[in-house]
Amino acid sequence: MDKYRSLVAWQYAHQALLLGLPLCEEARTHVRSWLIDQLGRALVSIEANIVEGYALGSTAQFKRHLVIARGSGSEAETLLRGAVELTWVDAGRAAAVLQALDRTLGAIHGLIRKLSN
């Protein structure tokens, strides 16, 4: 059942999650903000939607969940950039998360294209 772990999109999403959630937790100690809370939810949503769509076993459902994951990835990216600009999170540490998100979004886009052909 955990064959989703072989998906590059999931691997990058998991990396973004592992790098991003501790950054959110650290930011919460300095500032209590809905933006940081939403960033954490968006990071979780990316990985969760990839896995859920894969587990449903239908190409159409998988593609639908990948589109949702792509939206959550874009949301996480913009929220993280805002948090950096507000100096709520460290720009250096955020750069690693942004890189993982960029890779995730690229892999998701590739999967969606592949499933569309």
Coordinates of C-alpha atoms in Angstrom, one line a residue:
M1 CA 0.0 0.0 0.0
D2 CA 2.9 2.4 0.6
K3 CA 4.0 2.3 -3.1
Y4 CA 3.2 6.0 -3.2
R5 CA 6.6 6.4 -1.5
S6 CA 8.2 5.6 -4.9
L7 CA 6.6 8.8 -6.4
V8 CA 9.1 11.6 -6.8
A9 CA 6.3 14.1 -6.1
W10 CA 5.6 12.5 -2.8
Q11 CA 9.3 12.3 -1.9
Y12 CA 9.7 16.1 -2.5
A13 CA 6.4 16.9 -0.7
H14 CA 7.5 14.8 2.3
Q15 CA 10.9 16.7 2.3
A16 CA 9.0 20.0 2.2
L17 CA 6.8 18.8 5.1
L18 CA 9.8 17.7 7.2
L19 CA 11.6 21.0 6.6
G20 CA 8.6 23.3 6.8
L21 CA 6.7 22.1 9.9
P22 CA 9.6 22.6 12.3
L23 CA 10.0 26.1 10.8
C24 CA 6.3 26.8 11.5
E25 CA 6.6 25.5 15.1
E26 CA 9.6 27.8 15.6
A27 CA 7.7 30.8 14.1
R28 CA 4.8 30.1 16.5
T29 CA 7.0 30.7 19.5
H30 CA 7.7 34.2 18.2
V31 CA 4.4 35.3 16.6
R32 CA 1.0 33.8 16.8
S33 CA -0.5 34.1 13.4
W34 CA -3.1 32.5 11.2
L35 CA -0.6 32.8 8.3
I36 CA 1.8 30.4 10.0
D37 CA -1.1 28.0 11.0
Q38 CA -2.3 28.0 7.4
L39 CA 1.2 27.4 6.1
G40 CA 1.4 24.3 8.2
R41 CA -2.0 23.1 6.9
A42 CA -1.0 23.7 3.3
L43 CA 2.3 21.7 3.8
V44 CA 0.3 18.8 5.2
S45 CA -2.3 19.0 2.4
I46 CA 0.2 18.6 -0.4
E47 CA 1.5 15.2 0.8
A48 CA -1.9 14.0 2.0
N49 CA -3.6 14.7 -1.4
I50 CA -0.8 12.9 -3.3
V51 CA -1.3 9.8 -1.1
E52 CA -5.0 10.0 -1.0
G53 CA -5.3 10.3 -4.8
Y54 CA -2.9 7.5 -5.4
A55 CA -4.7 5.2 -2.9
L56 CA -8.1 5.7 -4.6
G57 CA -6.8 3.7 -7.6
S58 CA -8.4 5.7 -10.3
T59 CA -6.5 7.8 -12.8
A60 CA -9.2 10.5 -12.7
Q61 CA -9.2 10.6 -8.9
F62 CA -5.4 10.6 -8.7
K63 CA -5.3 13.5 -11.2
R64 CA -7.9 15.4 -9.3
H65 CA -6.0 15.1 -6.0
L66 CA -2.8 16.1 -7.8
V67 CA -4.4 19.3 -8.9
I68 CA -5.5 19.9 -5.3
A69 CA -2.0 19.2 -4.1
R70 CA -0.6 21.6 -6.7
G71 CA -2.9 24.3 -5.3
S72 CA -1.8 23.6 -1.8
G73 CA 1.8 23.7 -2.9
S74 CA 1.3 27.1 -4.5
E75 CA -0.5 28.3 -1.4
A76 CA 2.4 27.1 0.9
E77 CA 4.9 28.8 -1.3
T78 CA 3.2 32.2 -1.3
L79 CA 2.5 32.0 2.5
L80 CA 6.1 31.1 3.2
R81 CA 7.4 34.0 1.0
G82 CA 5.1 36.3 3.0
A83 CA 6.3 35.0 6.3
V84 CA 9.9 35.6 5.2
E85 CA 9.1 39.1 4.1
L86 CA 7.5 39.8 7.5
T87 CA 10.6 38.3 9.1
W88 CA 8.5 35.8 10.9
V89 CA 10.7 32.9 9.6
D90 CA 14.4 32.7 8.9
A91 CA 15.0 33.3 5.2
G92 CA 17.9 30.9 5.0
R93 CA 15.9 28.0 6.4
A94 CA 12.9 29.0 4.3
A95 CA 15.0 28.7 1.2
A96 CA 15.4 25.0 1.7
V97 CA 11.6 24.6 2.1
L98 CA 11.0 26.8 -1.0
Q99 CA 13.4 24.7 -3.0
A100 CA 11.6 21.5 -1.9
L101 CA 8.2 23.1 -2.8
D102 CA 9.5 24.1 -6.2
R103 CA 10.7 20.5 -6.9
T104 CA 7.3 19.2 -5.6
L105 CA 5.3 21.5 -7.8
G106 CA 7.4 20.5 -10.8
A107 CA 7.0 16.8 -10.1
I108 CA 3.2 17.2 -9.6
H109 CA 3.0 19.1 -12.9
G110 CA 4.8 16.3 -14.6
L111 CA 2.5 13.7 -13.2
I112 CA -0.6 15.6 -14.2
R113 CA 0.8 15.9 -17.7
K114 CA 1.6 12.2 -17.8
L115 CA -1.9 11.2 -16.6
S116 CA -3.5 13.6 -19.1
N117 CA -1.9 11.8 -22.1

